[in-house]
mmCIF file of C-alpha atoms and ligand atoms in Angstrom:
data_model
loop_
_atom_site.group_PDB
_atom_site.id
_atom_site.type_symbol
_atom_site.label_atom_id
_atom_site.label_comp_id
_atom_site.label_asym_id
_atom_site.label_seq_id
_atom_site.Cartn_x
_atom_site.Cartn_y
_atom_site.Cartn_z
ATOM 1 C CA UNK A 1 71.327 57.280 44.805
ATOM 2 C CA UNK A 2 69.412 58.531 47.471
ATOM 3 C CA UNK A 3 69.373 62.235 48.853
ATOM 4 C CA UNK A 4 69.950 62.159 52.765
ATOM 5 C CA UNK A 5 69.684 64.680 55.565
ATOM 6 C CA UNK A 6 73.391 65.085 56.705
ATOM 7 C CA UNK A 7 72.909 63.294 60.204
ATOM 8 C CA UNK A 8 71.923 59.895 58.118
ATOM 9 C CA UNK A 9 75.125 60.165 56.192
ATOM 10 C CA UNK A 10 77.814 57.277 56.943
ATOM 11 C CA UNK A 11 81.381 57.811 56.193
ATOM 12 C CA UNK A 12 81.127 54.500 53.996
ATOM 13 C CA UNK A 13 79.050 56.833 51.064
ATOM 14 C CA UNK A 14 79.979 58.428 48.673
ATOM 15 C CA UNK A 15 78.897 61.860 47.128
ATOM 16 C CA UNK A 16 76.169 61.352 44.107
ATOM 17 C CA UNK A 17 76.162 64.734 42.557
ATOM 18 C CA UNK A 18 78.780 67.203 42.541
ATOM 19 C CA UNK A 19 78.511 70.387 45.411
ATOM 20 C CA UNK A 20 78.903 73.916 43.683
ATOM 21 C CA UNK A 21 80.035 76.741 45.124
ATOM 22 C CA UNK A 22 77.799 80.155 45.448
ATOM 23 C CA UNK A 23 79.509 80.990 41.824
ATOM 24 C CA UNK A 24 79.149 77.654 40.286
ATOM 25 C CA UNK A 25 82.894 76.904 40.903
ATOM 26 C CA UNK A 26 82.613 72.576 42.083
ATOM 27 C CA UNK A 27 83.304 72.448 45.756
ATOM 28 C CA UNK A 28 83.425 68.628 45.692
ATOM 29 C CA UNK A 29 82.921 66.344 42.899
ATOM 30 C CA UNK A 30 81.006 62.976 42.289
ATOM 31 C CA UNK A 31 81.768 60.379 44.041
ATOM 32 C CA UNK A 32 83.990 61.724 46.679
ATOM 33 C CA UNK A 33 83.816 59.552 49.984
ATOM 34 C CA UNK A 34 82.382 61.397 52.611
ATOM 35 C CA UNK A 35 84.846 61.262 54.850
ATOM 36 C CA UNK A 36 83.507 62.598 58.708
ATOM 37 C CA UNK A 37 85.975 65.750 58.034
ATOM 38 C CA UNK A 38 83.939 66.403 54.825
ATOM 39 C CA UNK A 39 81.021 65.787 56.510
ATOM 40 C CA UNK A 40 81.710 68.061 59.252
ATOM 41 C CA UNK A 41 83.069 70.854 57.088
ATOM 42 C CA UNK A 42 79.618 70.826 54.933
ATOM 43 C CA UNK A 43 77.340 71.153 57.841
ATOM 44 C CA UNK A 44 79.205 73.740 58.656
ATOM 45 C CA UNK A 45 78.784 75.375 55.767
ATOM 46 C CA UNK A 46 74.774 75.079 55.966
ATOM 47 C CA UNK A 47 74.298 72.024 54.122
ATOM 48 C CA UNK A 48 71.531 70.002 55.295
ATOM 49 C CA UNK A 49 70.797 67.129 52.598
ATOM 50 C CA UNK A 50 73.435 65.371 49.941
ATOM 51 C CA UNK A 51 72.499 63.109 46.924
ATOM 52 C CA UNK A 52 74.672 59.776 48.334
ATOM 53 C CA UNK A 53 75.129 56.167 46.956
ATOM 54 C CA UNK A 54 76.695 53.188 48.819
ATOM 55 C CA UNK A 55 79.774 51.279 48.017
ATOM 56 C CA UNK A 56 78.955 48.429 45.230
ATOM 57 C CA UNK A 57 75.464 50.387 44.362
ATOM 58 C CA UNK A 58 75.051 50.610 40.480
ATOM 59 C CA UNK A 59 75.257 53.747 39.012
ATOM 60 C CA UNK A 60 72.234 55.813 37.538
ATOM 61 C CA UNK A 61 71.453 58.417 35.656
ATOM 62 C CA UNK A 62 68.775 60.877 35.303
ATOM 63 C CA UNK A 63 67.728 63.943 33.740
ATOM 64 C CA UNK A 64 67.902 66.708 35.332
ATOM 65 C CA UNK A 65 66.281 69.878 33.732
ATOM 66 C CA UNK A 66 69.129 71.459 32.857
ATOM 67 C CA UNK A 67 72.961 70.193 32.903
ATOM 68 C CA UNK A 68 75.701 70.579 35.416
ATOM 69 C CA UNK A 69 77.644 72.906 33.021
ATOM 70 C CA UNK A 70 74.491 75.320 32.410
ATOM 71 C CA UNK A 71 73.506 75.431 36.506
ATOM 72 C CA UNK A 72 76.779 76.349 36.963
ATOM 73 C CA UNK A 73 77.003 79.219 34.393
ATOM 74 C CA UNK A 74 73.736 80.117 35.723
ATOM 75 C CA UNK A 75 75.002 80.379 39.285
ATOM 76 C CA UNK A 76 78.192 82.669 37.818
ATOM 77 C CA UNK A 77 75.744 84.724 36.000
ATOM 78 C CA UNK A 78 73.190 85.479 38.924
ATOM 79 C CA UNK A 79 76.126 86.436 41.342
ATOM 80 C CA UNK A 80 77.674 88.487 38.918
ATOM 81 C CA UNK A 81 74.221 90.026 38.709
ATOM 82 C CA UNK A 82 73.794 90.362 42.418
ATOM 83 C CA UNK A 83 77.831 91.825 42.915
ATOM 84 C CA UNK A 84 77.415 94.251 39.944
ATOM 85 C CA UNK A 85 73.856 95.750 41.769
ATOM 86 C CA UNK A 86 75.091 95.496 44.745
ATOM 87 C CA UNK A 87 78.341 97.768 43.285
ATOM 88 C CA UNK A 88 76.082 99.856 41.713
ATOM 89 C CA UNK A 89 77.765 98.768 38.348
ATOM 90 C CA UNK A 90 75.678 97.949 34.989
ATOM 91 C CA UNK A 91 74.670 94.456 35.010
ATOM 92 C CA UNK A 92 76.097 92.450 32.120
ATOM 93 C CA UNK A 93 73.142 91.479 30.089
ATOM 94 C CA UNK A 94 75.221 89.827 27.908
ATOM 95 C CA UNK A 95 75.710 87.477 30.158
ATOM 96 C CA UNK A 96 71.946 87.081 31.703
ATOM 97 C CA UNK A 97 70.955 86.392 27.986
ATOM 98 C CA UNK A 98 72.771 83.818 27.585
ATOM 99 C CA UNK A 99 72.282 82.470 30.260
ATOM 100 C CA UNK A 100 68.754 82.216 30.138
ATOM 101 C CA UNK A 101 69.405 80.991 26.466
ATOM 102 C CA UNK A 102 71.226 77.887 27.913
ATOM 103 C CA UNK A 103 68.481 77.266 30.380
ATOM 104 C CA UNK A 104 65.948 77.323 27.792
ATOM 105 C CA UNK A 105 67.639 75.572 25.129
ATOM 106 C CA UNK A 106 67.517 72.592 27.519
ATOM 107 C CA UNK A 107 64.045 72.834 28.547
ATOM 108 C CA UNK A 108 62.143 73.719 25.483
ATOM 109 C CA UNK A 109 63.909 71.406 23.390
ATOM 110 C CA UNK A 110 62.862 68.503 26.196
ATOM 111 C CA UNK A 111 59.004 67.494 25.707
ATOM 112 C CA UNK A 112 59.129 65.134 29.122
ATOM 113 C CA UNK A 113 61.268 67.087 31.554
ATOM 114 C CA UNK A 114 60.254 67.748 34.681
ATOM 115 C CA UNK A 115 62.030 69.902 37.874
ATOM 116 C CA UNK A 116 63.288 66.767 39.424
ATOM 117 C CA UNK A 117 65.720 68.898 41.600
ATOM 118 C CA UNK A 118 65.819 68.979 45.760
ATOM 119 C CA UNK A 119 67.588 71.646 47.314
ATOM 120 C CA UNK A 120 71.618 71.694 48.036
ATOM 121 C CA UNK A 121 71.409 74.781 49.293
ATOM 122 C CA UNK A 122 74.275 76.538 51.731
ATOM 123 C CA UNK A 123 74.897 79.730 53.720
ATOM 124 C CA UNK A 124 76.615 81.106 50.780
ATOM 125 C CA UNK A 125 74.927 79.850 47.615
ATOM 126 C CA UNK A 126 71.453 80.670 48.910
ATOM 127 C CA UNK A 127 70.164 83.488 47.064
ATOM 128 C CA UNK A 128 71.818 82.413 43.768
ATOM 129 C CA UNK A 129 70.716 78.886 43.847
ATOM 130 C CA UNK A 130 67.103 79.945 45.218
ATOM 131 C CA UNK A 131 67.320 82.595 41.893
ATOM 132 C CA UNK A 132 67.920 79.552 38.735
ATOM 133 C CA UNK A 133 65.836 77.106 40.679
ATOM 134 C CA UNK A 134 62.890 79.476 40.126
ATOM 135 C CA UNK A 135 64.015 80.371 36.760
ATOM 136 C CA UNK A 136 63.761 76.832 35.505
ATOM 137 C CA UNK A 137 60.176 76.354 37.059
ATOM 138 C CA UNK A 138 59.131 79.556 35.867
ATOM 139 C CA UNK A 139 60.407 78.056 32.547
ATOM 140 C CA UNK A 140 58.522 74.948 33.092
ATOM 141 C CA UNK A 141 55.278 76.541 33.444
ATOM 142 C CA UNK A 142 55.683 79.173 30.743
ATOM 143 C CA UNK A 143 56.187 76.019 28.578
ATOM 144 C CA UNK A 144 53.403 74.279 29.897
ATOM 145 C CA UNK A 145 51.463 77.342 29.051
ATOM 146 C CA UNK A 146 52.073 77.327 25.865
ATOM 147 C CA UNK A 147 53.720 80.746 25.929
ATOM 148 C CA UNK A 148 56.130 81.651 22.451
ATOM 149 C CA UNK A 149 60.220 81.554 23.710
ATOM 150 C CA UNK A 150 60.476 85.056 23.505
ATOM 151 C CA UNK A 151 57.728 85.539 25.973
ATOM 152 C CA UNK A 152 59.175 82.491 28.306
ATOM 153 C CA UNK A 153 62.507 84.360 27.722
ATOM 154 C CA UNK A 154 61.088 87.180 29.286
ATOM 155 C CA UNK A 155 59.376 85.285 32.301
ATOM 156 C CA UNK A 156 62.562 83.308 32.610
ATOM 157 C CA UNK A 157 64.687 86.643 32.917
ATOM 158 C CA UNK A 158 62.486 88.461 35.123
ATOM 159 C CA UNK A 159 62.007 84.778 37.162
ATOM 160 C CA UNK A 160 66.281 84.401 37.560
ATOM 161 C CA UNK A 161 66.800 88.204 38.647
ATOM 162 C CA UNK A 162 63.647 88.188 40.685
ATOM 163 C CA UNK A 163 65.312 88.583 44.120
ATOM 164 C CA UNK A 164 68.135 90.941 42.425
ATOM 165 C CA UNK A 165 66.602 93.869 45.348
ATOM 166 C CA UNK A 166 67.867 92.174 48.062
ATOM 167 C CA UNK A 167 71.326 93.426 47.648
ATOM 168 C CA UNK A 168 69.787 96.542 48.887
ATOM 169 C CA UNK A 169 68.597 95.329 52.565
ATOM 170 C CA UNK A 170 70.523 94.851 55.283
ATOM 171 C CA UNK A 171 72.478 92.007 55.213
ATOM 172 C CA UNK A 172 72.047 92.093 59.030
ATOM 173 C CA UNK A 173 68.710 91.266 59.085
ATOM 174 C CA UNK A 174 68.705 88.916 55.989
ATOM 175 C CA UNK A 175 70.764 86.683 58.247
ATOM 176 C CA UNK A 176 68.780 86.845 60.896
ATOM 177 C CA UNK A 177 68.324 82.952 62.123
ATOM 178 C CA UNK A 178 64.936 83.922 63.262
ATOM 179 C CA UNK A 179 61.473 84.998 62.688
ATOM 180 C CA UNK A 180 61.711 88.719 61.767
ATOM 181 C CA UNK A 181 59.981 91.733 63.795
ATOM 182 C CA UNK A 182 57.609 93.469 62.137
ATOM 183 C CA UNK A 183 60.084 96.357 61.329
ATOM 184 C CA UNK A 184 62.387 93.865 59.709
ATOM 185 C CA UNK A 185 59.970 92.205 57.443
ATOM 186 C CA UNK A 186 59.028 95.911 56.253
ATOM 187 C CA UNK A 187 62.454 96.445 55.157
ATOM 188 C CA UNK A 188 63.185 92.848 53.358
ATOM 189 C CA UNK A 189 59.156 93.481 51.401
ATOM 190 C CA UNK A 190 61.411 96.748 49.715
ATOM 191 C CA UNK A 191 63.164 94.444 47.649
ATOM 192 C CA UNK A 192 60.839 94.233 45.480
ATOM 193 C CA UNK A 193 60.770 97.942 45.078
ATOM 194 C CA UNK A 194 64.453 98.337 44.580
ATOM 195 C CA UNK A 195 64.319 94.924 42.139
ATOM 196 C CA UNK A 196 62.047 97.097 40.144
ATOM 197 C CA UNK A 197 64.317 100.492 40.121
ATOM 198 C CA UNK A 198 67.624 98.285 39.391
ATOM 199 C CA UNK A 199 66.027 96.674 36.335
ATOM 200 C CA UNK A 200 63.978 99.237 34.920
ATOM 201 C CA UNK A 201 67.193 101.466 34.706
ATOM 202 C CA UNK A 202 68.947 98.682 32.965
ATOM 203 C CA UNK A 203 68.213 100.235 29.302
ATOM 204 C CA UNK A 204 68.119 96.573 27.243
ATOM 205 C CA UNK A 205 65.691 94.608 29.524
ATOM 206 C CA UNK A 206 61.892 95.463 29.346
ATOM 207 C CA UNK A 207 59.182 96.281 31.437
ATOM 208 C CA UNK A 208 58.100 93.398 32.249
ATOM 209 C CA UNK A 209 61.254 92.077 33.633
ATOM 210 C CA UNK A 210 61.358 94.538 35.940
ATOM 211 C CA UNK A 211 57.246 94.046 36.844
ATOM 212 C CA UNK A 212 58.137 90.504 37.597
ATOM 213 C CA UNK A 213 60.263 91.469 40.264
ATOM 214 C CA UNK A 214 58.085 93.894 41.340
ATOM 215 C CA UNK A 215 54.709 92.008 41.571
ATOM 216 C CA UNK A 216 56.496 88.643 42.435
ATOM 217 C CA UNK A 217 54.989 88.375 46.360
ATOM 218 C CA UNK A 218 51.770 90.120 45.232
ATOM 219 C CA UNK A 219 48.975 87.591 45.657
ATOM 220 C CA UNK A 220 45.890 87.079 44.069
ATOM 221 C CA UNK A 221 43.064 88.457 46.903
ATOM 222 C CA UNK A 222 45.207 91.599 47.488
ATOM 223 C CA UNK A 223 46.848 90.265 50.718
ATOM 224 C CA UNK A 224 50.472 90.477 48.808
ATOM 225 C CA UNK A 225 53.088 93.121 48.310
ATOM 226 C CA UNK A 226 54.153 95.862 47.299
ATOM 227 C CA UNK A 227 50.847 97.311 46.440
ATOM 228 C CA UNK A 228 48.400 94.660 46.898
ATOM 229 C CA UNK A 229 46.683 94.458 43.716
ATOM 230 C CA UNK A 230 44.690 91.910 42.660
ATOM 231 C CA UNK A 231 43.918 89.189 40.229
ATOM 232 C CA UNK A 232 43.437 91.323 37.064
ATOM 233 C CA UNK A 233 46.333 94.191 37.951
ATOM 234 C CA UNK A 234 48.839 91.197 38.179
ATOM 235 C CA UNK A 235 51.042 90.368 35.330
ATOM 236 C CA UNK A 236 51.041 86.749 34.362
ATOM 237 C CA UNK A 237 54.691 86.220 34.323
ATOM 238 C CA UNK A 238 54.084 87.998 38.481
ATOM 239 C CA UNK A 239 51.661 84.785 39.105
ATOM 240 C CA UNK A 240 53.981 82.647 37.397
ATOM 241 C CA UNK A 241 56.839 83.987 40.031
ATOM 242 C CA UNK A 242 54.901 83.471 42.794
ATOM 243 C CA UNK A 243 54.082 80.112 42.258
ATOM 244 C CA UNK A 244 57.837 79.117 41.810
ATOM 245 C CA UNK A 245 59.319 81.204 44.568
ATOM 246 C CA UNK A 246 56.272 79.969 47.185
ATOM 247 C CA UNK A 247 57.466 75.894 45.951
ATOM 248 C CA UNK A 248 60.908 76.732 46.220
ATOM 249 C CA UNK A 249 60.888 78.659 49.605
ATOM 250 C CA UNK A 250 59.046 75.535 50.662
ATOM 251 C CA UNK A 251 60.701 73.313 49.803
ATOM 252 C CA UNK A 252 64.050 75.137 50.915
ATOM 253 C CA UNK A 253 62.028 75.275 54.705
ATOM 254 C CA UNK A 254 63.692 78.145 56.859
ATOM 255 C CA UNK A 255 65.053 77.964 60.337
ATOM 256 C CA UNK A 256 62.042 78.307 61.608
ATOM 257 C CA UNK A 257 59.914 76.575 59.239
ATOM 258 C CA UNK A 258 60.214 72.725 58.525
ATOM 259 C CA UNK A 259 61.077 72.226 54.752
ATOM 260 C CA UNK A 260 57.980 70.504 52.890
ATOM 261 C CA UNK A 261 58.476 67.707 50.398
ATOM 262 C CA UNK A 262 57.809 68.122 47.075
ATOM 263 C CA UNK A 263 54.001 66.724 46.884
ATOM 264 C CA UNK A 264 53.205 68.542 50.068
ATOM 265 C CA UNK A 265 54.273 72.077 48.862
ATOM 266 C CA UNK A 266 52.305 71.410 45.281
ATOM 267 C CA UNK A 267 49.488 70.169 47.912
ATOM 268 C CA UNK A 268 49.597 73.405 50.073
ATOM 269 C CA UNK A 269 49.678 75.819 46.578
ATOM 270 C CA UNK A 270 46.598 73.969 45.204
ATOM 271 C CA UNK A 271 45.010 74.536 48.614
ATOM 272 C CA UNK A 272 45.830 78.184 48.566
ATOM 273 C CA UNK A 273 44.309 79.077 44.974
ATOM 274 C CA UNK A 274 42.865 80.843 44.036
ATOM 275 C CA UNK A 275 42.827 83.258 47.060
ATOM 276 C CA UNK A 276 46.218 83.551 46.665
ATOM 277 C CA UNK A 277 48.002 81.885 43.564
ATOM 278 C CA UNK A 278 46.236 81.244 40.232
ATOM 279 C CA UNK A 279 44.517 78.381 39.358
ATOM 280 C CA UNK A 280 46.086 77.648 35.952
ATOM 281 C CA UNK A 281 49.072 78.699 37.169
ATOM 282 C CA UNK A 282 49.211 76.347 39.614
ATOM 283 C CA UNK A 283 47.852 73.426 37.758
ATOM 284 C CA UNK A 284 50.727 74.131 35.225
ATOM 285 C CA UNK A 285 53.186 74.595 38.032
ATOM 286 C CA UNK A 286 51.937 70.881 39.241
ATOM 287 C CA UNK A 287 52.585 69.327 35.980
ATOM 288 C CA UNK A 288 55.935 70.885 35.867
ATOM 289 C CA UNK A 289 57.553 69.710 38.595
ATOM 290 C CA UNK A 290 58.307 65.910 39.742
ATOM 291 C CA UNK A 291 55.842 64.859 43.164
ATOM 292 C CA UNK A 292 58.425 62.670 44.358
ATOM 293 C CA UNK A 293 61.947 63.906 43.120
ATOM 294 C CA UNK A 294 64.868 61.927 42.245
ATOM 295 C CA UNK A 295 66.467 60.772 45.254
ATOM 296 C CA UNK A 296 63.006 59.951 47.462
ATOM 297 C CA UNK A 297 63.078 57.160 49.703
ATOM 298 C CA UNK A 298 59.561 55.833 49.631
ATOM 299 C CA UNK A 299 57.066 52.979 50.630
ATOM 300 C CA UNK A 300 55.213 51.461 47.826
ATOM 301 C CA UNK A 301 51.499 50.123 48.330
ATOM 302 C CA UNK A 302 53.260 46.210 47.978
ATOM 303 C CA UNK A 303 55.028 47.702 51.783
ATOM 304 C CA UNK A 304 58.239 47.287 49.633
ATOM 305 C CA UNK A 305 60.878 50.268 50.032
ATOM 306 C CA UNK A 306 62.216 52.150 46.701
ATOM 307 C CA UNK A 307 64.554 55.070 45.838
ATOM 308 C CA UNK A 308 63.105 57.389 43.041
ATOM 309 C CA UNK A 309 65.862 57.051 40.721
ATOM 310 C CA UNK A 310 64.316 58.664 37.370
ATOM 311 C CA UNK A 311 61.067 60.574 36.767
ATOM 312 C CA UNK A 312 59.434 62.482 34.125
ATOM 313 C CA UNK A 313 56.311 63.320 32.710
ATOM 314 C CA UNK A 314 55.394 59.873 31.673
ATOM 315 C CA UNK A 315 56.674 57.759 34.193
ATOM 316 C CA UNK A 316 58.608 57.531 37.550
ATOM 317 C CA UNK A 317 61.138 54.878 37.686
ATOM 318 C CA UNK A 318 61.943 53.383 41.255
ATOM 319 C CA UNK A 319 64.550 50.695 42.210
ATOM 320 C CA UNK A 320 63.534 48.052 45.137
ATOM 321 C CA UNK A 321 65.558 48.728 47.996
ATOM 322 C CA UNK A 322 63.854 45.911 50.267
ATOM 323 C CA UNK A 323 62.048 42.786 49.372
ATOM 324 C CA UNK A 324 62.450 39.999 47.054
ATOM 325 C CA UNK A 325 62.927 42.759 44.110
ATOM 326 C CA UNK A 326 66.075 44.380 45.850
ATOM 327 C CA UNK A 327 67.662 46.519 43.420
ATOM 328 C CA UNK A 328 65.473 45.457 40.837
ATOM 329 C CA UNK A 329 63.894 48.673 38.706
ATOM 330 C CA UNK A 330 60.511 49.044 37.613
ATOM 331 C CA UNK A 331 58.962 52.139 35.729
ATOM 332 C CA UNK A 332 55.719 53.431 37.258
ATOM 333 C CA UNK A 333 52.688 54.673 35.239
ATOM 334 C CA UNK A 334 49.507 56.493 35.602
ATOM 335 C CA UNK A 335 47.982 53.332 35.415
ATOM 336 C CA UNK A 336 50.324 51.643 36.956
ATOM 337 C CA UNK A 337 48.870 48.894 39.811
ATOM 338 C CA UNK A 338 52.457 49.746 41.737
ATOM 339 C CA UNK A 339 51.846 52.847 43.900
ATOM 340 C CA UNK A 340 53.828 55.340 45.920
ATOM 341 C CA UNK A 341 51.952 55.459 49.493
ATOM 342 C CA UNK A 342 54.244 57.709 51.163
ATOM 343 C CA UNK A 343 58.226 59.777 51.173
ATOM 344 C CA UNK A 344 60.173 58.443 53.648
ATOM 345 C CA UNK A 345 63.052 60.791 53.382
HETATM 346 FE FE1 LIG B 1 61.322 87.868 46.845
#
């Protein structure tokens, strides 16, 4: 299984992992063949990268952090979320609960997982996916920081309604498939202002949910937003959104802004604490999340090609896909004399 940019897709491969909808609902299932007209439809629809797998290729399986059923419940809960504030309506926190239950269920109970995910983002799931994605590394890191689950709960709520605000700004200039003026960024930095008003006047979710929507782009020297506070004035569970919204958004890229690979984001975050992100937040964030997802094409330091096909904390396990070892696997270790040099795609 490798995960392709749409213009390297053939119409001999087949999809690897199914294609939900903005709501969760699956748009196309597992190993569909990608016909042209699918292809075409799907770029049309934003998509810029697919998990594939060739005719005859064996089968794998990883782990993702959480399962296909729970991302898509997730997904139905966040856009119910985002309709109901956008409707001025009372948010079902019902549902957000257990939701978040779910998601945590999966990760606490998992003492190797790591966010192995890359992004299969579209016009119309954006926000949504963006929104779990950054709930399950805020998850991650709350775990790796040892925080209780009714703390991580917290963080994971605050972390997966986050963005809730922007169903207050212009869709307009949301859209925009450009840089934004000045004006226009001024209006999209309220979000986090209205995030905080929609949550705080939901009467069963605390405080701090509604801080970590509200601190989530301040940064660490002062140079974020809303207010600009520092260090000390920011909530941990703020730093801990920052971090996973700044990998994500990297990851994601923008139209004008290449996407990043995994390693290269966690690189660029470790280079920007701790005048902007926290140190041990960061560091945590690192351990959390998988350098070379599942799905990397990459060159070993033998010059033999491999697809990522499994990783966690221990151990990333690659299958040969040139050489003598073709389709051979091998599981790589810390100490392992096997390397990856570089991320081909
Ligand atoms: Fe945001």
């Amino acid at each position: 299984m490798r995960y392709l940019p749409l213009d390297q897709i053939t119409d001999d491969m087949y999809l690897a992992r199914p294609i939900f909808s903005g709501d969760g609902k699956v748009l196309l299932s597992n190993g569909v063949k990608l016909t042209q007209a699918y292809l075409a439809r799907l770029k049309g629809m934003g998509y810029q990268h697919l998990y594939v797998y060739e005719e005859g290729e064996k089968a794998t399986t990883f782990t993702a952090p959480i399962s296909d059923q729970t991302m898509r419940d997730a997904l139905h809960g966040v856009k119910e979320s985002f309709f109901k504030a956008a409707q001025h309506q009372k948010l079902n926190l019902k549902q957000v609960s257990d939701v978040v239950n779910y998601i945590l269920d999966e990760i606490l109970t998992n003492p190797t997982v790591l966010y192995n995910l890359m992004d299969l983002k579209n016009h119309d799931n954006y926000y949504y996916l963006h929104s779990v994605n950054v709930s399950i590394i805020s998850a991650l890191i709350g775990k790796k920081l040892g925080l209780a689950r009714d703390k991580v709960k917290e963080l994971t709520t605050g972390a997966l309604l986050h963005d809730i605000g922007m169903v207050c700004i212009d869709p307009n200039i949301i859209g925009q498939p450009r840089r934004l003026s000045d004006a226009e960024m001024a209006a999209v930095q309220e979000h986090t202002n209205f995030g905080f008003h929609l949550l705080r006047s939901a009467r069963d979710l605390t405080v701090l949910v509604a801080h970590t929507a509200y601190q989530h782009h301040e940064r660490m020297d002062g140079s974020g937003y809303p207010k600009g506070i520092t260090d000390k004035d920011i909530h941990l569970y703020g730093k801990i959104v920052a971090v996973a919204d700044s990998y994500e958004t990297m990851t994601t890229g923008r139209v004008y802004q290449k996407a990043l690979w995994s390693h290269e984001a966690i690189r660029q975050l470790q280079e920007s604490a701790p005048e902007k992100y926290d140190p041990e937040v960061v560091a945590a964030m690192a351990a959390s999340v998988a350098l070379y997802p599942v799905g990397s094409v990459v060159v070993l330091n033998t010059n033999e090609e491999a697809v990522v096909v499994d990783v966690n904390a221990k151990k990333i396990t690659i299958q040969f896909s040139s050489g003598p070892r073709i389709n051979a696997l091998l599981d790589l270790e810390p100490d392992s004399a096997i390397k990856i040099e570089e991320r081909l795609s």
